[in-house]
Coordinates of C-alpha atoms in Angstrom, one line a residue:
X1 CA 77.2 -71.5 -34.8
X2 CA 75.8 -73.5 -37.2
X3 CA 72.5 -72.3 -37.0
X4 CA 72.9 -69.0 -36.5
X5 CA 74.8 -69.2 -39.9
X6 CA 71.8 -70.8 -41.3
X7 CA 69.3 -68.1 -40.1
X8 CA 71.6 -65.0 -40.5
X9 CA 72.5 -66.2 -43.9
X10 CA 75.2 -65.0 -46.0
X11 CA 74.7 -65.8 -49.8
X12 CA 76.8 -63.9 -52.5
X13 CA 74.8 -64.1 -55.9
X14 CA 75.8 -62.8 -59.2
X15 CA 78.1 -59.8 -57.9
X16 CA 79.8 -58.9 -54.9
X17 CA 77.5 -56.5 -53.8
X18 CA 74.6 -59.0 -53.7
X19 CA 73.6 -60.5 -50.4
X20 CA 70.8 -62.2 -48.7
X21 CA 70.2 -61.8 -45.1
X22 CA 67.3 -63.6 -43.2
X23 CA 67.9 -61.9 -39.6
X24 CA 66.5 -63.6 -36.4
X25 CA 63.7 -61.6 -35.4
X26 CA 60.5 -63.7 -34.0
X27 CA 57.2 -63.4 -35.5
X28 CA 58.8 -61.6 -39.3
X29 CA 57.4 -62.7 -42.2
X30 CA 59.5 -64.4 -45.0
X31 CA 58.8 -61.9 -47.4
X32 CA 62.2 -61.1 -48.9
X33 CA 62.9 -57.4 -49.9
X34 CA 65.5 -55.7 -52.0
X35 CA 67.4 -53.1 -50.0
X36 CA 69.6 -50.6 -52.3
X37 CA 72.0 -48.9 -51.3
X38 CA 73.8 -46.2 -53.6
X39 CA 76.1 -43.3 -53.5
X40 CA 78.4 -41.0 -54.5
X41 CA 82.1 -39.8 -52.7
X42 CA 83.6 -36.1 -53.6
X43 CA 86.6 -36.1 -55.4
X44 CA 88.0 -34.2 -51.9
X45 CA 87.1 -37.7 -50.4
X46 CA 90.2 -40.1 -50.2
X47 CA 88.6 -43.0 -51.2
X48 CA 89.1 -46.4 -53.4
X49 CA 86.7 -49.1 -52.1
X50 CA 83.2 -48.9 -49.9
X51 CA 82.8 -51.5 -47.3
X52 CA 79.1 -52.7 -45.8
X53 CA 78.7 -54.1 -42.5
X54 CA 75.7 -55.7 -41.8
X55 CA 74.8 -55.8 -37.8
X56 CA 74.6 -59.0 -36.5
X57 CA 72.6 -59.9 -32.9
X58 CA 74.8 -58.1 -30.4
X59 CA 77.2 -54.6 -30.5
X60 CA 79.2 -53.4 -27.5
X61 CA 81.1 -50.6 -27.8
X62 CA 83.6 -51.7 -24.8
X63 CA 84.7 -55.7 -26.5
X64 CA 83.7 -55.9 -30.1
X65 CA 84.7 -54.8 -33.3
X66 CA 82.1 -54.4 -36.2
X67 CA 82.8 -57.6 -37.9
X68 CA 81.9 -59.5 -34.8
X69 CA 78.6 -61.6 -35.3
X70 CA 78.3 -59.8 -38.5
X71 CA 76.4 -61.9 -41.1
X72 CA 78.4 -60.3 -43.8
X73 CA 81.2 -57.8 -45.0
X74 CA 80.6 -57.1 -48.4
X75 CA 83.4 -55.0 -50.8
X76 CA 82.1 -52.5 -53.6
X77 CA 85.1 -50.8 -55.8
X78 CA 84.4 -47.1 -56.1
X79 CA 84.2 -46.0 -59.7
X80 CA 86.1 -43.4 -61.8
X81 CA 83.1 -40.9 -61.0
X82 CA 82.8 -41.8 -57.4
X83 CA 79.9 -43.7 -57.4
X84 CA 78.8 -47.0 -56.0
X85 CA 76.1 -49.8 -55.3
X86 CA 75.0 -52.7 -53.1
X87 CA 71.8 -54.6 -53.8
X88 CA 70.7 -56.7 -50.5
X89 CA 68.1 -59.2 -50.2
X90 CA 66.5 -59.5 -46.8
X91 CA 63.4 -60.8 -45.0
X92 CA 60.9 -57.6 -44.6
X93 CA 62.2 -56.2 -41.3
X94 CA 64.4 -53.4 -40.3
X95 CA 68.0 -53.9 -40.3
X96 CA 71.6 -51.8 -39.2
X97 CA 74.4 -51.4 -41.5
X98 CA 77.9 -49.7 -41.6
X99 CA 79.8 -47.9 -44.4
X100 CA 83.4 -47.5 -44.7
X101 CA 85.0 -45.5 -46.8
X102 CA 87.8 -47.5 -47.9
X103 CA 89.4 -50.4 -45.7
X104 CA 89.6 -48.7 -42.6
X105 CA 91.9 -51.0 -40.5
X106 CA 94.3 -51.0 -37.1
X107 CA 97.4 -51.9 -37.4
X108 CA 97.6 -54.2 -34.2
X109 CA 95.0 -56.3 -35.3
X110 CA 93.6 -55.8 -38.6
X111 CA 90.4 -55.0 -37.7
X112 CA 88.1 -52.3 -38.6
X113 CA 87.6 -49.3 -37.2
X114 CA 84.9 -49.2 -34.4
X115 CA 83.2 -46.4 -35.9
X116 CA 82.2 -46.5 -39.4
X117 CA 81.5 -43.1 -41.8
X118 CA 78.1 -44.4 -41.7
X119 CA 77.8 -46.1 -38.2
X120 CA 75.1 -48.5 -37.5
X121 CA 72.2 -46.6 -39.2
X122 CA 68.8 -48.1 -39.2
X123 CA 67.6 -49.1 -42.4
X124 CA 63.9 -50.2 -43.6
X125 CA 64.2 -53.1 -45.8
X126 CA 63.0 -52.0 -49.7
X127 CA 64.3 -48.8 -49.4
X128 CA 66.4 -47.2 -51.9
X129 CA 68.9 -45.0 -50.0
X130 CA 71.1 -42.8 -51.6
X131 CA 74.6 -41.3 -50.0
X132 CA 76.3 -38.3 -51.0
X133 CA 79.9 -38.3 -49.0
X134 CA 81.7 -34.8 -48.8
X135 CA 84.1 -33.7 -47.0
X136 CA 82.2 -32.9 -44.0
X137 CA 78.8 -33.5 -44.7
X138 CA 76.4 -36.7 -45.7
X139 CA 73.4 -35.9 -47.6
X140 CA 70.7 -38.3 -48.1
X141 CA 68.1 -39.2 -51.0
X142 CA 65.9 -41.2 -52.4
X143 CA 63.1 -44.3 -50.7
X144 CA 64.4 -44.1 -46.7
X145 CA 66.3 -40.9 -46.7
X146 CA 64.2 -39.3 -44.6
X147 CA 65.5 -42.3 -42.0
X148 CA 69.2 -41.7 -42.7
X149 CA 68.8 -38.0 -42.3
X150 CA 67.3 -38.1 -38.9
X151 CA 69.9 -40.3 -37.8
X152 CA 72.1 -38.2 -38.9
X153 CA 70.9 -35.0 -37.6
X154 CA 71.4 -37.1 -34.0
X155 CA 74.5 -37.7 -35.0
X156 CA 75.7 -34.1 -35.2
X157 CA 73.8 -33.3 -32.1
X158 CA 76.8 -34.7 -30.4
X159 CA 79.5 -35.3 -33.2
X160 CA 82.3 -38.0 -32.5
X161 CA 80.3 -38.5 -29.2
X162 CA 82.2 -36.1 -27.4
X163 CA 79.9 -34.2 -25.1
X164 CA 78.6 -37.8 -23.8
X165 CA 82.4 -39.2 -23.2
X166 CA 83.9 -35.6 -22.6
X167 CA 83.6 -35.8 -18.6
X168 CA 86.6 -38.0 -17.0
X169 CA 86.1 -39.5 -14.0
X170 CA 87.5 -37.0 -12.0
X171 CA 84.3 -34.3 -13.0
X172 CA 81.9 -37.4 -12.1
X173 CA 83.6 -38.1 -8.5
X174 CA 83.4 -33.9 -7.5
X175 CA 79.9 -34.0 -8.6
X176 CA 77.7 -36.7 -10.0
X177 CA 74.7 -35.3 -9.5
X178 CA 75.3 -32.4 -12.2
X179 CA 77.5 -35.2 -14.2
X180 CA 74.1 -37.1 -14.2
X181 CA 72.0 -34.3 -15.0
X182 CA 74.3 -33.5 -18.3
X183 CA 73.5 -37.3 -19.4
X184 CA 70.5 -36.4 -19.4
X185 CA 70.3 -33.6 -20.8
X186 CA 72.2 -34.8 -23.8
X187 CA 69.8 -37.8 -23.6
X188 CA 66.9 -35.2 -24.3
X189 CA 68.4 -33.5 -26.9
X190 CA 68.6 -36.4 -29.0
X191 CA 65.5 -37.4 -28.7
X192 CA 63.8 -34.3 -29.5
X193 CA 65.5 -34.3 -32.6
X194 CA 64.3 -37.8 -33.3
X195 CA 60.8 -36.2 -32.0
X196 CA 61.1 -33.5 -34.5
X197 CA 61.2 -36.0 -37.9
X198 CA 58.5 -38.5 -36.2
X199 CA 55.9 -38.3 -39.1
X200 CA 58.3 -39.0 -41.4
X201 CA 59.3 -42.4 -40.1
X202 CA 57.3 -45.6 -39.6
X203 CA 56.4 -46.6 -35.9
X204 CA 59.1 -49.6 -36.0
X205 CA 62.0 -47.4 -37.1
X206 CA 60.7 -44.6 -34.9
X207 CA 61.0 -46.8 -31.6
X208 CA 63.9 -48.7 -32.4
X209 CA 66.5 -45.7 -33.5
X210 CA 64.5 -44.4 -30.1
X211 CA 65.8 -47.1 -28.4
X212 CA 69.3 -47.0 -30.2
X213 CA 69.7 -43.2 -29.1
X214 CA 68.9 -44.1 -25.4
X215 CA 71.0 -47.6 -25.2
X216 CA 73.9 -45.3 -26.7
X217 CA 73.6 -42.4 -23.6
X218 CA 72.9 -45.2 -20.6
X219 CA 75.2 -47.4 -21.9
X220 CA 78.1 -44.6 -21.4
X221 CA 76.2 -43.2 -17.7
X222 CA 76.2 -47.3 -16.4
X223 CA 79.3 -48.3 -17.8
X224 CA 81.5 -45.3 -15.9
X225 CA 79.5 -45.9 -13.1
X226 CA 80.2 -49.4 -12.8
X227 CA 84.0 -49.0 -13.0
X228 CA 83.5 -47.0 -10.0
X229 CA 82.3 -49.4 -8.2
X230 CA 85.8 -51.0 -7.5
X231 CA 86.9 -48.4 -6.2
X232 CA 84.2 -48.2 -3.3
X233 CA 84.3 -51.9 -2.6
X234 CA 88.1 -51.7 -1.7
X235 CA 87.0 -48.1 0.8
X236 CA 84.6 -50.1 2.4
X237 CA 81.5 -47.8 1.8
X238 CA 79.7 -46.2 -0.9
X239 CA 79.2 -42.0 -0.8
X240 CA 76.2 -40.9 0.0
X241 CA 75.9 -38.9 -2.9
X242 CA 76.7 -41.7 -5.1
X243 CA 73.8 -43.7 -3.6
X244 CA 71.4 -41.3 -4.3
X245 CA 71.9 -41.4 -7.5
X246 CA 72.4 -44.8 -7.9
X247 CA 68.9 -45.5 -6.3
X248 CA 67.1 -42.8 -8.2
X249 CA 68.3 -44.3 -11.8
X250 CA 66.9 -47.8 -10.2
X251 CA 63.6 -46.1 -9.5
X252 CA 63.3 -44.9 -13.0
X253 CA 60.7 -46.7 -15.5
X254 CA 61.7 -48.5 -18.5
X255 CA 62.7 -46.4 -21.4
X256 CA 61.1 -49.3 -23.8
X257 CA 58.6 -52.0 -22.9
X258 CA 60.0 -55.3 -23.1
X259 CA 58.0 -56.5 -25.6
X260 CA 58.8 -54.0 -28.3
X261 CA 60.0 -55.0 -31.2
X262 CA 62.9 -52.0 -30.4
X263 CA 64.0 -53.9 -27.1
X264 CA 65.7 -56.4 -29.1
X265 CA 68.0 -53.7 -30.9
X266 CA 71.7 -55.2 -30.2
X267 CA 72.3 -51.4 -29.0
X268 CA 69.4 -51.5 -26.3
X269 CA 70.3 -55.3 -25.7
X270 CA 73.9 -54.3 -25.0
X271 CA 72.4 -51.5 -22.6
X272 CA 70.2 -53.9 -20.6
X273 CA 73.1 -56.0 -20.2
X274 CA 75.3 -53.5 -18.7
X275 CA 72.5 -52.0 -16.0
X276 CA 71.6 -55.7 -15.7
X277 CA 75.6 -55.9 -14.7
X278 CA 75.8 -52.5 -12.7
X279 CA 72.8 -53.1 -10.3
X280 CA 74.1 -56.5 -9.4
X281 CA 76.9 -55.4 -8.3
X282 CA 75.7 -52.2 -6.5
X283 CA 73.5 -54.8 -4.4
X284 CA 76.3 -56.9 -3.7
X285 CA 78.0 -53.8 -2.0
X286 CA 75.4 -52.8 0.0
X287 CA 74.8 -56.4 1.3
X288 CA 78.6 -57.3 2.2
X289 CA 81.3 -54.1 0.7
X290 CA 84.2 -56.9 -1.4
X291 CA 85.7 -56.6 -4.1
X292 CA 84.5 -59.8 -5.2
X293 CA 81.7 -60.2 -8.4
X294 CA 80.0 -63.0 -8.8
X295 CA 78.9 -62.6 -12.7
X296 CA 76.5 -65.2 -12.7
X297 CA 73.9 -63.1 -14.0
X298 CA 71.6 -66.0 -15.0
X299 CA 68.5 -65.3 -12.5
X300 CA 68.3 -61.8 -12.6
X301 CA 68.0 -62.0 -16.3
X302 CA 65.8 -64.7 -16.0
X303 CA 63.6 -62.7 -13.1
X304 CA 63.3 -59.8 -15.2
X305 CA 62.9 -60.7 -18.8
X306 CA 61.5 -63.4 -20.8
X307 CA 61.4 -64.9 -24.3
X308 CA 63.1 -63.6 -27.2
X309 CA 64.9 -61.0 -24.9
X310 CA 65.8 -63.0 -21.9
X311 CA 67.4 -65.7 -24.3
X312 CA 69.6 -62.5 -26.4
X313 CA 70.7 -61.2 -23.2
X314 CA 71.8 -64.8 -21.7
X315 CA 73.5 -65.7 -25.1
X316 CA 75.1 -62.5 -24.8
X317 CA 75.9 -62.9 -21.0
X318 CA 77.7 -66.1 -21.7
X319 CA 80.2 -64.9 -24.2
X320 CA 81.1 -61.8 -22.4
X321 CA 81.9 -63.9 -19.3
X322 CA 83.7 -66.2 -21.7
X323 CA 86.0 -63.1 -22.3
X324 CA 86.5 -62.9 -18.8
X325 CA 87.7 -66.4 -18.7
X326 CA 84.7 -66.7 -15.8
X327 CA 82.2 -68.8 -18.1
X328 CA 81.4 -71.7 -15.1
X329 CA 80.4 -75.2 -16.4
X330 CA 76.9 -74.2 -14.1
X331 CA 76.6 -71.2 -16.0
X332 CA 75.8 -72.9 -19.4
X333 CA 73.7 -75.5 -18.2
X334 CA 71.8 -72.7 -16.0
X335 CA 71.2 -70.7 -19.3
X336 CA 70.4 -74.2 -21.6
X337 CA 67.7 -75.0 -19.2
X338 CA 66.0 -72.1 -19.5
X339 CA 66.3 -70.6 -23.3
X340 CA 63.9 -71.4 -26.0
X341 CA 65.1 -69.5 -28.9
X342 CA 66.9 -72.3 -31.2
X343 CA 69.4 -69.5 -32.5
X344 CA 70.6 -68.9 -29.3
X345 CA 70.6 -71.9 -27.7
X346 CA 73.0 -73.0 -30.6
X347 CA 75.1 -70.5 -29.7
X348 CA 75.4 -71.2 -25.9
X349 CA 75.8 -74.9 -27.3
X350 CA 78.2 -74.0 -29.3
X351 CA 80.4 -72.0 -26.4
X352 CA 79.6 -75.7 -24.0
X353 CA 81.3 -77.5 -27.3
X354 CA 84.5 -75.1 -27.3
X355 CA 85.4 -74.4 -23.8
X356 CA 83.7 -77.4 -21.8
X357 CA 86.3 -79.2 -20.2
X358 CA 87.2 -82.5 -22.0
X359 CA 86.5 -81.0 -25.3
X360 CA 89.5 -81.5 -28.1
X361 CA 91.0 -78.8 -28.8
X362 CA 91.9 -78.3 -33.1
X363 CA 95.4 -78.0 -33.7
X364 CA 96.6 -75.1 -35.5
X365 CA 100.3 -74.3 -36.7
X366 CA 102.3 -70.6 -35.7
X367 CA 105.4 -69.2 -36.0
X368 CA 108.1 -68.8 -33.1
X369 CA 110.9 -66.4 -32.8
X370 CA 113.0 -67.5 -34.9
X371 CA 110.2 -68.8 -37.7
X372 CA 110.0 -72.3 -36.8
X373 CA 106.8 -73.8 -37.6
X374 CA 105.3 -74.7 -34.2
X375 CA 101.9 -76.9 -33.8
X376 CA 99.7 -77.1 -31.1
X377 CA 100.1 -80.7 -31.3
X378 CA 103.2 -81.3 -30.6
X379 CA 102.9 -80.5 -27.1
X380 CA 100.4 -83.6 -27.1
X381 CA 101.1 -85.6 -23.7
X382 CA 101.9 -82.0 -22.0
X383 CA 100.1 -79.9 -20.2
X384 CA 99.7 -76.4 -21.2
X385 CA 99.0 -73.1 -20.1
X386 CA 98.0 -70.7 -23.5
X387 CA 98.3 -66.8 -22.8
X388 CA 96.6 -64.7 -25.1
X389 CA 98.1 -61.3 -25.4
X390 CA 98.8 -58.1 -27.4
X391 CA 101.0 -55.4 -26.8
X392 CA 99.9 -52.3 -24.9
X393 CA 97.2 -54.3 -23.1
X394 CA 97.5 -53.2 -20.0
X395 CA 95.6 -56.6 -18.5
X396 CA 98.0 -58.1 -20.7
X397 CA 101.4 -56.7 -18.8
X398 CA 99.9 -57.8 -15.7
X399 CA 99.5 -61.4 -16.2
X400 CA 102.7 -61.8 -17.8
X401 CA 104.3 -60.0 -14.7
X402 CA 102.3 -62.7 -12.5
X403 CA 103.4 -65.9 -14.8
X404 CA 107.3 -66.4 -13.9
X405 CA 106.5 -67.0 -10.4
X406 CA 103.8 -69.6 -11.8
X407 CA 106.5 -71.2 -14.0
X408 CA 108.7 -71.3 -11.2
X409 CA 106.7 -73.7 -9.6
X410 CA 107.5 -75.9 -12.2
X411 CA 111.0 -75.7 -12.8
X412 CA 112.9 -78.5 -14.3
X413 CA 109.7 -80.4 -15.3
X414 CA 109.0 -82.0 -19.1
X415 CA 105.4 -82.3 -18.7
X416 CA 104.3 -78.9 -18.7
X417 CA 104.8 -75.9 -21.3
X418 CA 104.0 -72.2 -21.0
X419 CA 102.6 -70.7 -24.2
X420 CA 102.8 -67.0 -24.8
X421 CA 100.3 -66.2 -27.9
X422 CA 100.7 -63.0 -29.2
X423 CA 98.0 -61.6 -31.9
X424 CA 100.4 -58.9 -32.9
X425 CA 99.9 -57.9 -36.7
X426 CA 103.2 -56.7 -36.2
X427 CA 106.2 -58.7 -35.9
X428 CA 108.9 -56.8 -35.4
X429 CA 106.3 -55.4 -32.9
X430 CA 106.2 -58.3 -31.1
X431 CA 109.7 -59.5 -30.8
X432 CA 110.6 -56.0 -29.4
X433 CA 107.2 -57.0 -26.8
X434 CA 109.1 -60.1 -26.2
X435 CA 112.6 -59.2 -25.6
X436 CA 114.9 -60.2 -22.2
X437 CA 116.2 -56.5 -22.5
X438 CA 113.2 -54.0 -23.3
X439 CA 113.5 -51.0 -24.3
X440 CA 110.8 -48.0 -23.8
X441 CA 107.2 -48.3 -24.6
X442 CA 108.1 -52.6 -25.4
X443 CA 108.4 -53.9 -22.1
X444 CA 105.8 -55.6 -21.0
X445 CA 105.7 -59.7 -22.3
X446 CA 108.9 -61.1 -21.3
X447 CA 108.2 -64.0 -19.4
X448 CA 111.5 -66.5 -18.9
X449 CA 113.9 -68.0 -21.1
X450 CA 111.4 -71.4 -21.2
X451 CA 108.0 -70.1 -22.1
X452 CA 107.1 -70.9 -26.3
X453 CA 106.7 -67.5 -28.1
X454 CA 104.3 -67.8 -30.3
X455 CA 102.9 -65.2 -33.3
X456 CA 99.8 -65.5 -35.3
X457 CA 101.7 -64.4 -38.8
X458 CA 100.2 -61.1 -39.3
X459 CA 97.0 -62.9 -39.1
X460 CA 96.2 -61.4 -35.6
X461 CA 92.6 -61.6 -34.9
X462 CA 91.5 -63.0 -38.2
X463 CA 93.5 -66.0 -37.2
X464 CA 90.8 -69.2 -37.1
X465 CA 92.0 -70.4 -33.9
X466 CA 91.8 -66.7 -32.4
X467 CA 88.4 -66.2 -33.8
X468 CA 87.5 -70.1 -32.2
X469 CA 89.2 -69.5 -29.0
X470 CA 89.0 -65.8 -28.2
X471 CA 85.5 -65.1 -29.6
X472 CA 85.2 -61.5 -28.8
X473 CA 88.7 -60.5 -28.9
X474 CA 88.6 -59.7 -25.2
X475 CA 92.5 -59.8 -23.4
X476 CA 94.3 -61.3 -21.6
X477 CA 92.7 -64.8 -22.2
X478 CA 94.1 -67.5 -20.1
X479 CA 93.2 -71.5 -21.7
X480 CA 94.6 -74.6 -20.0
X481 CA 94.9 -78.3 -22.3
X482 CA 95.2 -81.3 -20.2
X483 CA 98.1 -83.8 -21.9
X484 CA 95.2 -85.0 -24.0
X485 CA 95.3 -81.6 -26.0
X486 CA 91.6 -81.6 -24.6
X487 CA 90.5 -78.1 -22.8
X488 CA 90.9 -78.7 -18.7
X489 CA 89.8 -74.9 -18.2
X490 CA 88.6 -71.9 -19.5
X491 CA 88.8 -70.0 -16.3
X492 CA 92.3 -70.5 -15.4
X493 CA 92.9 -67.4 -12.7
X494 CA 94.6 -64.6 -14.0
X495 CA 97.9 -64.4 -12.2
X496 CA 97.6 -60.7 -10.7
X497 CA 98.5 -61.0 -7.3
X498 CA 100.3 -63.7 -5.1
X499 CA 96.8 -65.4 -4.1
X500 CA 95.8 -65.7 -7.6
X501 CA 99.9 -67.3 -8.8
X502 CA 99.2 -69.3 -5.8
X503 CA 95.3 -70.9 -7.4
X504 CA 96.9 -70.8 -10.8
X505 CA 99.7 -73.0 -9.6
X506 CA 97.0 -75.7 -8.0
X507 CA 94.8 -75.7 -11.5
X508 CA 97.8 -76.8 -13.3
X509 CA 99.0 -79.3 -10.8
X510 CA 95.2 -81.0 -10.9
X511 CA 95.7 -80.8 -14.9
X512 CA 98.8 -82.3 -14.2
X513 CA 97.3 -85.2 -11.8
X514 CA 94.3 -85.7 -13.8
X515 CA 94.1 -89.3 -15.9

């Protein structure tokens, strides 16, 4: 994204803790602002470095971690009293960070944790924000604290999130009315307390942290109601119940006006996308009950929204259809003709350059089983199949299920290879993932005696070709390279199911035929 990069633009000056952000937000000045950020961490604290993420365009809190699209990570060592600083140059507009008390990794990947100790907070740029970390508490002082402290007082009104994810499905099935009406409730709750600090707050931060509280509530009520909706394509009908509902939370205004400046808030982008998502599916249902999507979401975005928002929430269609391994050659050109931001335009060019069919793809080097150096390109005049796995995916066990019958197909050929990638951090992990004989919690990747086991070297998703090919970190991914070690497809079918092994099969025997 090499404009992106250019507008969201990372440059460390004299220290570590010195950055300079221009964000893309239409119609900003270029005034640049220095942002502080101090603090302080209680000797109780276990602590030994702070970590700032700054947000980038986009945040789901289904298929992203933190780093994702950020425009920097920047490191501060904590000193012998506790204390420490960032100084941040931006353009004169609001902006979200994270803090992160110490590296806060997974194992599996070596990622962050989704949820930082100070999680996506709003900040005003020139402020001079102070941060007192106990124990159990957060205390806030200084040019902006006022803005920290009422996000945090929403925070606690619902710590950990745990009254908004506390119902399981089960509660929502026996009565979603009432399961609604707690949503909203909750929904209320939190914005009462914003409602409560209002003078203290400018307009802009007051309607975008508005708009962050409700994106985080109707992102949780559409997103569990989409997963139901599965489950009511393969019955045949929807519950009548369930329709109300459904049709009242249609009928419902807009929470923000489109133009806002809060509208664009990668929270309340991310929410738009997913009851963009829900209520094309729901129509879908009512016109002809199938499990079938289509996620070509590119006219009712386009119907609904315009400028600056329509082009975020297409950019960000794209890539999580890209995850999906669904993003359609039509789907690009669809969005291309339409956008007008330059940003994001870039960035749907920049998918069309990686995944478009025909495009080379760059060779990387990995380890096998037995830590044999292994590169992409020496399966050059072969077509192959790349799955992209970890262990405990779920999706994950059930393509590599699907893939010996696929392999079968091609038994005893030389022109063909099967590619298992794991992104295990582990390794030992992943050799027990891949072993003929499992044992316990480890079986699940096995494939046959032929397939290439391949392992990112502890690198997992930090690995450059992970991060080029796997953009969101969204598994299974399925890629398909023509003997050319070009890209034939990006949307390979999954092989859950005999129709599906069956359509995977064809797809590699057109790579195979193709010239």
């Amino acid at each position: 994204m090499k404009l992106l990069k250019n507008i969201l633009l990372l440059m460390l000056l004299s220290s570590s803790t010195d950055l300079l952000l221009a964000q893309e937000i239409a119609g900003t000045a270029n005034t640049q602002r220095i942002t502080y950020i101090t603090g302080k961490v209680d000797k109780k604290v276990k602590h030994d470095s702070i970590l700032l993420v700054l947000q980038g365009p986009f945040f789901s809190y289904g298929t992203m971690h933190p780093e994702q699209f950020s425009p920097g990570t920047l490191k501060t060592i904590v000193n012998k009293d506790g204390e420490f600083k960032f100084k941040i140059i931006t353009v004169n507009s609001p902006f979200h960070i994270s803090l992160y008390i110490s590296d806060k990794r997974d194992t599996t990947f070596g990622l962050l944790n989704s949820c930082g100790d100070i999680d996506k907070y709003l900040i005003e740029a020139g402020d001079s924000v102070h941060i007192a970390f106990a124990t159990s508490s957060r205390t806030f002082t200084g040019k902006g604290a006022a803005l920290f402290q009422t996000q945090y007082q929403v925070e606690q009104a619902d710590k950990d999130r745990k009254e908004l994810m506390s119902d399981p499905t089960d509660a929502l099935h026996h009565n979603v009315k009432h399961w609604l009406a707690r949503k909203d409730s909750l929904l209320n709750v939190k914005l009462n307390v914003l409602s409560l600090n209002k003078l203290e707050l400018s307009s802009t931060s007051y309607n975008i942290v508005r708009g962050d509280i409700i994106s985080d509530n109707r992102f949780a009520v559409y997103n569990l109601l989409y997963s139901c909706l599965p489950l009511f394509a393969t019955q045949g009908k929807i519950p009548p119940d369930f329709a109300v509902v459904f049709d009242e939370l249609k009928g419902r205004p807009d929470y923000i006006d489109h133009a806002d400046r809060a509208a664009l808030s990668p929270k309340y982008v991310d929410y738009l996308y997913n009851k963009l998502r829900f209520e094309a599916k729901y129509k879908l249902l009512l016109d002809s009950p199938s499990t079938h999507f289509d996620h070509n979401l590119c006219n009712d975005i386009n119907e609904q929204f315009d400028g600056l928002l329509r082009d975020k929430l297409l950019a960000w269609w794209l890539y999580d259809v890209n995850s999906l391994n669904r993003l359609q050659p039509e789907y690009l050109a669809n969005a291309l003709s339409v956008m007008k931001t330059p940003n994001f335009i870039e960035m749907a060019e920049e998918l069309k350059a990686v995944f478009a069919q025909g495009q080379p793809i760059t060779d990387y080097d990995f380890k096998d089983a037995k830590g044999r150096t292994v590169h992409l390109a020496d399966f050059k005049g072969k077509v192959v199949l790349v799955d992209f796995w970890f262990s405990g995916c779920g999706g994950c066990i059930n393509v590599a299920k699907g893939l010996p019958k696929v392999e079968e197909a091609f038994k005893g050929r030389n022109d063909v290879v099967f590619v298992s990638m794991s992104i295990d951090k582990n390794k030992n992990k992943w050799l027990r993932s891949i072993s003929s004989k499992p044992t316990g919690i480890y079986y699940t990747h096995y494939t046959t005696p032929t397939t290439v086991y391949l392992y990112t070297g502890g690198t997992a998703g930090n690995n450059p070709f992970i991060k080029k090919y796997v953009p969101l970190g969204a598994y299974p991914f399925l890629l398909l390279i023509d003997k050319g070690g070009k890209v034939f497809s990006s949307t390979p079918p999954r092989p859950v199911g005999e129709q599906n092994q069956l359509a995977l099969i064809k797809e590699i025997k057109r790579a195979l035929d193709t010239r």
